[in-house]
Amino acid sequence: MKKVNKKLLGFSASLMMMGAATLSQAETLKIGLAGPVTGPVAQYGDMQMIGAQMAIAKINEAGGVNGMQLESVIYDDACDPKQAVQVANKIVNDGVRYVVGHLCSSSTQPASDIYEDEGIMMVTAASTSPDITARGYQMIFRTIGLDSHQGPTAGNYIADKVKPTKMAIIHDKQQYGEGIANAVKQTVESKGVNVVMYEGITAGDKDFSSLIAKMQKEGVDFVYYGGYHPELGLILRQSAEKKFTAKFMGPEGVGNKDLSAIAGPASEQLLVTLPPSFDQRPENADLVASFKAKDQDASGAFVLTAYSAVQIMTDAMKKTNSTDTEKMQKAMREMTFKTPTGDIQFDEKGDLKNFDFVVYQWHADGSKTLAE
Amino acid sequence: MLETALYFIQQLLNGLTIGSTYALIAIGYTMVYGIIGMINFAHGEIYMIGTYISFIAISGLIPLLGIEYLPLILIITLAVSMFISSTYGWAIERIAYRPVRGGNRLIALISAIGMSIFLQNYVRIAQGSRDIAMPSLIQGGWSFGPPEGFQASLSYMQLFIFIATFITMGGLTLFIARSRMGRACRAVSEDMKMAGLLGINTNRIISLTFVIGAALAAVAGLLLGLYYGVTNPYIGFIAGLKAFTAAVLGGIGSIPGAMLGGLLLGVTESMTSAYFSSEYKDVVSFGLLILILLFRPTGLLGKPEVEKI
């Protein structure tokens, strides 16, 4: 039953793609924007969508690509791996051949299998799990750094600047959270930091009082959390209620304004590793003004990485003077792109050659400042 | 030694807090099951709606009326939330369950699951899918223990949850045991047809059951909403699952069973996190459920179902 379905799907997909390829000559080039439009982490999806849509608007204003206009099509995966696979199949069926997304690593991973098989180019602006590009795929790129970079950045900062006496590492048992927690654990342990607790929690849980009591009993003075903001927000809030005063640190998945809404004043306890604030670069002043004119916020961690994701694809189309993803991916591994996130190059795996994360101090009003 | 004891007390208090709210939600499952033998899967969603109504009432209605006295805020919010949630409970029964009640039990079950999905998505569309947060209203608490070592603490919020839960449950028990309506509930639960023949309006009693269950879920919604300070459209599912487990653990259909099951589940979860690892808390609590059902298929306080002839 399943096999027949797959074959049918593949057949109809290839039919659709042929149809789309001929159509697109005359009409528009569709770019799929896949990520969470709904669900608890939808605000990250928003960042990606506004960044990519701004890029599409700017490129269209400048005359499009090779005489064609771009068109965005939004797909909602709700950061759910099962839904991400459905979305990927729908993208195949819709004849879309370029995807910016997905957002959550656990969604990007299964979806990228389908894109690779179908020759669809996927550029993620937010997924940081190293596994995604570790499988020798040709069509999968990313315009953001990796957990294996972010982890050491966080770990080195903890070991060199914070110097905790007893550290706890907590993660949410998902690909992203556990992956980064592991990377941090390795770094800090190699530098001799005393990790007294390493524990997983369940994403979606609301009560962390037992965990907090346990950390209090162990005398933990620093906590690294691998995961997203809804859980960390609650952990911070409940810690403050229980007068547990340790400092916390998290990856870019916790750094957004909703965290401050949940945790309130307790968010002053938090350090976050984030991509550098690309919106602060002087070169981007005009672009940031265009976002402001639309009443959008360019400071979100994935806004300009998504902008770059669209731009590298269109630059590659211009360079190869074709829309063939096979030609594009070869060119992309050799080109240097001038994007709002800097001059970027890709390595063989499709990862950026250099990408540095920066440590920020988070604040109760949802803003951030560079941590010393 | 002192530290170990304080730590144990702290975890016990944490477990009882979460357990008492499981129990409040579990009562809704157990009452409906006790009377019409059906599992109301939409019950967790009523709890979720209860948290939303509480949040809306506290952040919208109260400032509008200009009230600043905390107990009054809580009472008004509770009243509004219980009333609206009960209306939902009543409407769900009328729309989704009564028309299919005569048929196969499976039909009602599917209808309930459909209702649950509908409510979840309805709230998602109406309120958005993001977490909604609210600052804590009840702050502070007591701490025990040496100032430099580990201190056990009991927050006013936790105490408020215990008191509110026990008052609500005590009230419900009295209502079922003493009042005329309560007697009718017990009669319908024992034999619906016979109760109908003796002049009890069974439809009304069933509606009442849903209304009471929904009102208790609204109480849990307010308490947990205040305690955690966040809500989203998906919290009903997990809370419902936990409460359902609590109801089965205590013996579904039995009200004291639901209370016992809820507390036991909460304490088990908390103790597993405390002495083992929070990764395994669900494994242990659901493992416990399987063990109890293997050795006592009717749950801790459930009565074996007698075939009515």
XYZ file of C-alpha atoms in Angstrom:
681
model
C 0.000 0.000 0.000
C 2.680 2.427 1.064
C 4.904 1.569 -1.867
C 2.181 2.168 -4.405
C 1.470 5.515 -2.808
C 5.054 6.580 -2.985
C 5.344 5.624 -6.627
C 2.148 7.400 -7.497
C 3.300 10.420 -5.579
C 6.639 10.460 -7.304
C 4.974 10.096 -10.687
C 2.465 12.838 -10.130
C 5.191 14.975 -8.620
C 7.400 14.675 -11.668
C 4.417 15.457 -13.894
C 3.681 18.548 -11.844
C 7.274 19.626 -11.944
C 7.435 19.379 -15.691
C 4.288 21.447 -15.825
C 5.720 24.013 -13.463
C 9.023 24.218 -15.281
C 7.356 25.119 -18.539
C 4.955 27.520 -16.865
C 7.634 29.360 -14.952
C 9.301 30.471 -18.168
C 6.358 32.703 -18.776
C 5.225 33.436 -15.257
C 6.941 33.607 -11.905
C 9.598 31.703 -10.027
C 8.031 30.279 -6.909
C 10.014 30.248 -3.694
C 8.545 28.151 -0.898
C 8.859 29.612 2.593
C 8.520 26.669 4.975
C 8.434 27.072 8.734
C 6.110 27.401 11.703
C 3.303 29.859 10.972
C 1.357 28.385 13.871
C 2.430 26.553 17.007
C 4.404 27.611 20.038
C 7.480 28.802 18.139
C 5.625 30.676 15.385
C 7.449 33.921 16.164
C 10.657 32.453 14.748
C 8.698 31.557 11.637
C 7.619 35.210 11.378
C 11.241 36.343 11.465
C 12.078 34.031 8.598
C 8.996 34.989 6.570
C 9.475 38.755 6.797
C 13.168 38.464 5.935
C 12.568 36.259 2.921
C 9.614 38.312 1.710
C 11.607 41.512 1.957
C 14.344 39.923 -0.179
C 11.787 38.798 -2.738
C 10.217 42.271 -2.861
C 13.617 43.956 -3.266
C 14.729 41.583 -6.001
C 11.444 42.010 -7.867
C 11.771 45.798 -7.621
C 15.206 45.524 -9.181
C 13.745 43.683 -12.163
C 13.606 40.104 -10.964
C 15.929 37.298 -11.923
C 16.807 36.604 -15.551
C 13.652 38.437 -16.585
C 11.364 36.539 -14.210
C 9.600 37.797 -11.119
C 9.741 35.891 -7.845
C 6.698 34.788 -5.898
C 6.606 33.507 -2.323
C 4.421 30.599 -1.236
C 4.080 30.038 2.515
C 3.917 26.537 3.991
C 3.221 25.882 7.675
C 5.035 22.981 9.339
C 4.195 24.096 12.915
C 7.695 22.906 13.892
C 6.323 19.377 13.820
C 8.482 16.756 12.060
C 5.413 14.862 10.759
C 3.832 17.987 9.348
C 7.189 19.012 7.856
C 7.200 15.835 5.754
C 3.680 16.594 4.529
C 4.753 20.132 3.702
C 7.770 18.838 1.780
C 5.556 16.510 -0.235
C 3.168 19.358 -0.924
C 6.039 21.518 -2.110
C 7.049 18.733 -4.491
C 3.475 18.462 -5.734
C 3.094 22.207 -6.140
C 6.124 22.279 -8.419
C 8.045 24.654 -6.179
C 11.762 24.122 -6.689
C 13.374 26.509 -4.225
C 12.709 26.448 -0.493
C 13.738 28.792 2.287
C 13.309 26.753 5.454
C 12.582 24.833 7.484
C 13.108 26.369 10.848
C 13.277 23.749 13.621
C 16.123 21.312 13.023
C 13.848 18.372 13.774
C 11.593 19.502 10.892
C 14.398 20.392 8.516
C 16.009 16.981 8.878
C 13.167 14.793 7.522
C 12.025 17.398 4.979
C 15.522 17.742 3.515
C 15.523 14.024 2.582
C 12.624 14.697 0.248
C 14.122 17.844 -1.275
C 17.421 16.105 -1.951
C 15.645 13.217 -3.703
C 13.554 15.563 -5.816
C 16.363 17.962 -6.720
C 14.713 20.858 -4.908
C 17.094 23.434 -3.484
C 16.651 24.110 0.223
C 18.371 26.876 2.177
C 17.627 27.008 5.872
C 18.062 30.316 7.634
C 17.627 28.977 11.144
C 18.313 25.255 11.633
C 21.600 24.841 13.442
C 21.841 21.068 13.970
C 25.092 19.755 12.412
C 23.386 16.487 11.333
C 21.423 18.249 8.601
C 24.438 18.851 6.377
C 26.410 15.831 7.537
C 24.860 13.411 5.051
C 26.650 14.416 1.880
C 23.569 16.076 0.364
C 24.002 18.419 -2.589
C 20.841 20.536 -2.463
C 20.877 21.524 1.208
C 22.469 24.804 2.292
C 22.255 27.036 5.312
C 22.901 30.703 5.979
C 23.346 30.319 9.726
C 25.996 28.738 11.919
C 25.978 25.311 13.515
C 25.396 24.074 17.033
C 28.897 22.709 16.842
C 30.037 26.350 16.586
C 27.457 27.765 18.947
C 28.153 25.166 21.628
C 31.874 25.948 21.872
C 31.147 29.708 21.824
C 28.840 29.251 24.799
C 31.128 26.713 26.473
C 34.226 28.887 26.186
C 32.375 31.877 27.548
C 31.162 29.850 30.523
C 34.577 28.383 31.263
C 36.581 31.605 30.747
C 34.263 34.349 31.963
C 31.585 32.870 34.232
C 33.723 30.178 35.879
C 30.870 28.411 37.702
C 31.686 26.085 40.581
C 28.759 23.735 40.011
C 27.035 23.742 36.659
C 23.849 22.056 35.473
C 23.004 21.309 31.828
C 19.329 20.830 30.994
C 17.866 20.069 27.573
C 14.449 19.354 26.071
C 15.333 15.948 24.530
C 14.812 17.290 20.980
C 17.388 17.184 18.213
C 18.253 20.869 18.542
C 18.225 21.155 22.317
C 20.035 17.957 23.159
C 22.553 18.482 20.354
C 23.590 21.870 21.598
C 23.556 20.793 25.239
C 25.985 18.021 24.325
C 28.264 20.414 22.479
C 28.338 22.741 25.490
C 28.952 19.831 27.856
C 31.965 18.657 25.877
C 33.495 22.117 25.739
C 33.074 22.992 29.398
C 34.217 19.570 30.602
C 37.350 19.752 28.487
C 38.080 23.036 30.251
C 37.576 21.549 33.678
C 34.181 22.981 34.651
C 32.371 20.824 37.194
C 29.072 19.654 35.619
C 26.998 18.182 38.453
C 23.726 17.619 36.580
C 22.828 16.685 33.021
C 19.104 16.107 32.573
C 16.343 16.159 30.000
C 12.868 17.595 30.427
C 9.767 17.110 28.279
C 8.952 19.904 25.819
C 5.488 21.211 26.640
C 5.794 20.609 30.382
C 4.665 23.382 32.659
C 5.905 22.345 36.072
C 9.625 22.447 36.793
C 9.453 22.823 40.580
C 10.998 19.380 41.175
C 13.870 20.090 38.836
C 14.510 23.467 40.456
C 14.477 21.990 43.968
C 16.987 19.421 42.780
C 19.301 22.105 41.386
C 18.993 24.044 44.648
C 19.937 20.980 46.629
C 22.967 20.346 44.434
C 24.058 23.940 44.974
C 24.103 24.684 41.234
C 25.241 28.236 40.426
C 25.021 28.167 36.635
C 22.569 26.481 34.286
C 22.849 25.940 30.545
C 19.543 25.163 28.854
C 19.356 23.596 25.372
C 15.903 24.123 23.869
C 13.311 26.798 23.128
C 11.890 29.709 25.085
C 8.484 28.424 26.329
C 10.100 25.952 28.723
C 13.067 28.111 29.680
C 10.740 31.044 30.358
C 8.843 28.926 32.862
C 12.030 27.569 34.427
C 13.283 31.123 34.955
C 9.967 32.298 36.348
C 9.607 29.380 38.739
C 13.270 29.707 39.776
C 12.670 33.308 40.776
C 9.612 32.259 42.797
C 11.705 29.626 44.567
C 14.562 32.116 45.097
C 16.945 29.999 43.038
C 19.409 32.643 41.922
C 21.754 30.833 39.527
C 22.621 32.472 36.197
C 21.187 30.842 33.090
C 22.386 30.600 29.530
C 20.673 29.390 26.388
C 21.102 29.164 22.611
C 19.410 31.398 20.015
C 16.221 29.292 20.327
C 15.431 31.014 23.629
C 16.294 34.559 22.556
C 13.039 36.288 21.756
C 10.678 38.763 23.329
C 8.141 36.164 24.394
C 10.708 34.795 26.797
C 10.640 38.085 28.661
C 6.837 38.084 28.631
C 6.825 34.667 30.308
C 9.751 35.084 32.681
C 9.315 38.780 33.486
C 12.090 40.285 35.635
C 13.718 36.835 35.909
C 14.948 37.164 32.311
C 17.717 39.451 33.627
C 19.334 36.202 34.805
C 19.863 35.024 31.249
C 22.740 34.992 28.784
C 22.035 34.025 25.169
C 24.266 33.066 22.251
C 22.860 34.630 19.102
C 24.007 35.340 15.582
C 25.572 38.814 15.576
C 23.049 41.665 15.250
C 23.259 42.009 11.493
C 20.741 44.850 11.616
C 23.352 46.948 13.441
C 25.818 46.784 10.541
C 26.167 50.205 8.920
C 25.841 48.634 5.433
C 22.330 47.505 6.320
C 20.930 50.876 7.397
C 18.828 51.298 4.234
C 17.512 47.765 4.418
C 16.576 48.118 8.090
C 14.737 51.326 7.172
C 12.713 49.402 4.570
C 11.672 46.933 7.280
C 10.702 49.833 9.545
C 8.642 51.389 6.769
C 6.602 48.195 6.678
C 6.326 48.217 10.470
C 8.512 45.115 10.711
C 11.385 44.401 13.055
C 14.689 43.546 11.401
C 16.427 42.693 14.668
C 15.046 39.126 14.924
C 17.800 36.521 14.789
C 16.601 34.925 11.531
C 15.308 37.931 9.579
C 18.467 38.791 7.690
C 19.691 35.202 7.457
C 16.429 34.476 5.616
C 17.050 37.518 3.421
C 20.458 36.085 2.546
C 18.928 32.665 1.881
C 16.751 34.104 -0.885
C 19.549 36.251 -2.213
C 22.108 33.460 -2.592
C 19.652 31.445 -4.651
C 18.843 34.327 -6.976
C 22.518 35.308 -7.241
C 23.308 31.750 -8.270
C 20.513 31.863 -10.866
C 21.961 35.055 -12.315
C 25.479 33.684 -12.313
C 24.563 30.419 -14.052
C 21.906 32.154 -16.139
C 19.596 29.230 -15.447
C 17.085 28.015 -12.918
C 18.451 24.504 -12.830
C 19.145 23.567 -9.217
C 21.900 21.148 -10.208
C 23.901 23.898 -11.942
C 23.097 26.320 -9.145
C 24.377 24.137 -6.347
C 27.701 23.638 -8.120
C 28.108 27.379 -8.609
C 27.077 28.153 -5.035
C 29.970 26.143 -3.645
C 32.413 28.380 -5.547
C 30.857 31.826 -5.357
C 31.236 34.582 -2.770
C 27.942 36.275 -1.987
C 27.631 39.868 -0.838
C 24.656 39.701 1.527
C 23.302 41.669 4.491
C 24.882 39.019 6.727
C 28.316 39.728 5.281
C 30.379 38.261 2.475
C 29.627 34.570 2.652
C 31.004 31.400 1.116
C 29.906 27.806 1.385
C 31.944 24.707 2.063
C 31.446 21.268 0.467
C 28.698 20.338 2.958
C 26.673 23.465 2.236
C 27.557 25.186 5.510
C 28.923 28.691 5.828
C 32.704 28.881 5.915
C 32.736 31.303 8.858
C 29.914 32.185 11.133
C 30.425 33.523 14.635
C 27.906 33.477 17.415
C 28.011 36.222 20.017
C 27.071 36.134 23.705
C 24.370 38.615 24.746
C 22.914 39.580 28.095
C 19.106 39.345 27.933
C 16.819 41.921 29.567
C 13.364 41.955 31.108
C 11.948 44.194 28.374
C 13.019 41.739 25.650
C 16.077 43.684 24.531
C 19.673 42.478 24.582
C 23.118 43.985 25.064
C 26.551 42.522 24.366
C 27.822 40.596 27.384
C 31.333 41.457 28.493
C 20.130 14.644 57.524
C 18.074 17.802 57.920
C 18.781 18.690 54.319
C 17.583 15.298 53.074
C 14.375 15.662 55.054
C 13.764 19.205 53.848
C 14.399 18.136 50.280
C 11.880 15.318 50.643
C 9.294 17.700 52.107
C 9.894 20.174 49.300
C 9.369 17.536 46.631
C 6.291 16.228 48.428
C 4.799 19.730 48.434
C 5.621 20.181 44.744
C 4.001 16.850 43.953
C 0.880 17.594 45.994
C 0.435 20.960 44.274
C 0.550 19.553 40.797
C -1.409 16.486 41.948
C -4.286 18.487 43.353
C -4.838 20.201 40.037
C -4.683 16.874 38.204
C -7.362 15.750 40.615
C -9.602 18.730 39.836
C -9.478 17.956 36.132
C -9.765 14.207 36.732
C -13.109 14.668 38.486
C -14.616 15.876 35.225
C -13.611 12.648 33.493
C -14.712 10.433 36.308
C -18.146 12.028 36.796
C -19.060 11.769 33.140
C -17.812 8.194 33.014
C -19.645 7.297 36.212
C -22.954 8.485 34.833
C -23.023 7.751 31.121
C -20.048 5.409 30.798
C -18.349 7.645 28.247
C -14.923 9.253 28.218
C -15.223 12.959 27.493
C -12.025 13.632 25.608
C -12.911 17.283 25.157
C -12.586 17.834 28.892
C -8.916 18.820 28.747
C -9.865 21.527 26.249
C -12.385 22.961 28.705
C -9.534 23.338 31.155
C -7.535 25.135 28.453
C -10.474 27.433 27.710
C -10.722 28.049 31.458
C -7.150 29.362 31.549
C -7.853 31.667 28.610
C -11.009 33.052 30.176
C -9.175 33.657 33.448
C -6.402 35.482 31.638
C -8.840 37.574 29.646
C -10.851 38.373 32.750
C -7.811 39.340 34.809
C -6.089 41.401 32.147
C -9.149 42.858 30.426
C -12.248 42.918 32.561
C -10.763 43.776 35.928
C -8.804 46.897 34.848
C -11.953 47.989 33.031
C -13.910 47.852 36.266
C -11.013 49.409 38.165
C -10.781 46.783 40.909
C -7.482 46.443 42.733
C -8.368 44.323 45.753
C -6.827 40.897 45.020
C -9.393 38.546 46.633
C -12.175 40.348 44.792
C -10.265 40.011 41.506
C -9.904 36.284 42.094
C -13.547 35.796 43.029
C -14.852 37.713 40.016
C -12.446 35.904 37.677
C -13.428 32.549 39.138
C -17.121 33.322 38.757
C -16.752 34.507 35.153
C -14.509 31.609 34.243
C -16.726 28.964 35.856
C -19.817 30.401 34.227
C -18.412 30.572 30.699
C -16.652 27.203 30.930
C -19.846 25.600 32.223
C -21.679 27.013 29.235
C -19.089 25.352 27.024
C -19.510 22.081 28.919
C -23.269 22.249 28.553
C -23.090 23.153 24.856
C -20.620 20.379 24.088
C -22.951 17.840 25.607
C -25.953 19.171 23.681
C -24.147 19.436 20.354
C -21.735 16.531 20.301
C -22.940 13.869 22.738
C -26.677 13.917 23.246
C -27.566 13.271 19.581
C -25.374 10.151 19.527
C -26.011 8.912 23.043
C -28.361 6.078 22.132
C -25.927 4.542 19.657
C -22.724 2.616 19.956
C -20.272 3.871 22.586
C -17.577 4.244 19.958
C -19.592 6.890 18.122
C -19.668 9.105 21.194
C -15.947 8.565 21.666
C -15.144 9.690 18.129
C -17.481 12.636 18.553
C -15.564 13.588 21.710
C -12.199 13.414 19.963
C -13.581 15.544 17.144
C -14.852 18.078 19.652
C -11.437 18.213 21.263
C -9.705 18.915 17.953
C -12.333 21.503 17.083
C -11.950 23.395 20.372
C -8.170 23.367 20.199
C -8.160 24.850 16.723
C -10.962 27.259 17.478
C -8.934 28.770 20.315
C -5.821 28.738 18.176
C -7.543 30.778 15.483
C -9.282 33.094 17.915
C -6.344 33.728 20.255
C -3.241 32.829 18.248
C -0.912 29.935 18.854
C 1.715 31.700 20.906
C 2.162 31.367 24.614
C 0.243 34.058 26.424
C 1.881 35.171 29.660
C 0.678 37.028 32.713
C 2.639 38.437 35.663
C 2.221 36.587 38.963
C -0.570 37.973 41.117
C 0.185 36.054 44.288
C 3.823 36.370 45.232
C 5.933 35.384 48.187
C 5.882 32.437 50.544
C 7.533 30.820 53.529
C 10.945 29.152 53.670
C 12.124 26.645 56.235
C 15.634 25.501 56.989
C 19.083 26.901 57.672
C 19.762 30.146 55.782
C 23.004 28.901 54.190
C 21.904 25.344 53.286
C 18.966 23.989 51.309
C 15.659 25.596 52.173
C 12.259 24.076 51.645
C 9.705 26.624 50.575
C 5.969 26.825 50.315
C 4.660 29.715 48.262
C 1.363 31.444 49.005
C 0.289 30.356 45.534
C 0.843 26.690 46.398
C -1.096 27.095 49.614
C -3.855 28.834 47.690
C -4.001 25.875 45.287
C -4.306 23.362 48.155
C -7.015 25.339 49.891
C -9.009 26.030 46.746
C -8.764 22.398 45.674
C -9.879 21.009 49.015
C -12.758 23.466 49.361
C -13.948 22.625 45.846
C -13.665 18.893 46.384
C -15.282 19.047 49.803
C -18.134 21.046 48.324
C -18.584 18.561 45.518
C -18.567 15.572 47.875
C -21.195 17.213 50.064
C -23.260 18.107 47.036
C -23.244 14.534 45.736
C -23.873 12.989 49.166
C -26.463 15.362 50.621
C -28.350 17.394 48.043
C -31.437 16.328 46.111
C -29.646 16.848 42.799
C -26.696 14.864 44.072
C -28.974 11.989 45.003
C -30.458 12.115 41.523
C -26.920 11.993 40.080
C -26.154 8.876 42.064
C -29.429 7.283 41.003
C -28.772 7.979 37.318
C -25.262 6.628 37.694
C -26.609 3.409 39.192
C -29.341 2.756 36.676
C -30.276 5.370 34.132
C -33.421 3.679 32.829
C -34.834 2.985 36.265
C -34.071 6.514 37.426
C -35.940 7.813 34.389
C -38.935 5.602 35.183
C -39.003 6.964 38.722
C -39.394 10.504 37.451
C -35.840 11.818 37.374
C -35.142 13.966 34.353
C -32.052 12.063 33.218
C -31.192 14.500 30.448
C -31.022 17.289 32.965
C -28.832 15.269 35.296
C -26.429 14.454 32.487
C -26.250 18.127 31.500
C -25.604 18.946 35.144
C -22.713 16.490 35.221
C -21.074 18.199 32.281
C -21.667 21.609 33.803
C -20.095 20.589 37.136
C -17.159 18.919 35.419
C -16.545 22.023 33.301
C -16.802 24.325 36.313
C -14.149 22.281 38.142
C -11.938 22.380 35.065
C -12.340 26.166 35.100
C -11.183 26.240 38.731
C -8.139 24.198 37.712
C -7.652 26.541 34.754
C -7.549 29.595 36.986
C -5.288 27.964 39.584
C -2.769 26.558 37.128
C -2.972 29.680 34.970
C -2.002 31.786 37.964
C 0.625 29.308 39.124
C 2.479 28.958 35.826
C 1.515 32.311 34.366
C 1.336 31.039 30.781
C -1.155 29.314 28.557
C -1.433 28.226 24.945
C -4.052 26.328 22.928
C -2.223 23.023 23.335
C -2.033 22.694 27.095
C -5.412 20.965 27.272
C -4.185 17.850 25.572
C -1.371 16.967 27.973
C -3.300 18.088 31.033
C -6.262 16.024 29.864
C -4.083 12.982 29.346
C -2.576 13.294 32.816
C -5.957 13.854 34.440
C -7.430 10.917 32.564
C -4.554 8.785 33.841
C -5.262 10.019 37.351
C -8.935 9.113 36.969
C -8.105 5.604 35.747
C -5.481 5.165 38.436
C -7.959 5.978 41.189
C -10.735 3.950 39.597
C -12.720 5.685 36.893
C -16.238 6.525 37.984
C -15.221 7.083 41.605
C -14.870 10.674 42.840
C -12.608 9.930 45.860
C -10.651 7.739 43.433
C -10.017 10.692 41.126
C -8.733 12.749 44.049
C -6.456 9.961 45.234
C -5.292 9.189 41.700
C -4.441 12.825 41.007
C -2.415 13.261 44.175
C -0.651 9.927 43.693
C 0.265 10.800 40.106
C 1.560 14.237 41.078
C 3.688 12.890 43.920
C 5.039 10.041 41.766
C 6.108 12.479 39.057
C 7.738 14.801 41.524
C 9.578 12.013 43.359
C 10.826 10.530 40.096
C 12.238 13.906 39.070
C 13.708 14.347 42.525
C 15.480 11.063 43.064
C 15.875 9.727 39.563
C 15.682 11.998 36.529
C 12.954 14.210 35.118
C 13.488 12.493 31.772
C 11.821 9.411 33.175
C 8.947 10.936 35.104
C 6.346 10.060 32.483
C 7.822 6.595 32.056
C 7.497 5.913 35.761
C 4.023 7.372 36.190
C 2.577 5.538 33.199
C 4.445 2.382 34.234
C 2.728 2.681 37.608
C -0.606 2.991 35.831
C 0.015 -0.233 33.902
C 1.035 -2.083 37.072
C -2.029 -0.964 38.969
C -4.311 -1.892 36.118
C -2.676 -5.330 35.887
C -3.288 -6.100 39.528
C -6.410 -4.023 40.130
C -8.156 -3.591 36.782
C -10.772 -1.306 38.335
C -8.198 1.126 39.712
C -7.483 1.853 43.370
C -10.968 2.760 44.535
C -13.106 1.605 41.613
C -15.893 -0.880 42.030
C -16.086 -3.819 39.631
C -18.807 -3.174 37.097
C -21.797 -5.371 37.762
C -23.667 -6.531 34.707
C -27.161 -5.057 35.018
C -29.860 -7.474 34.030
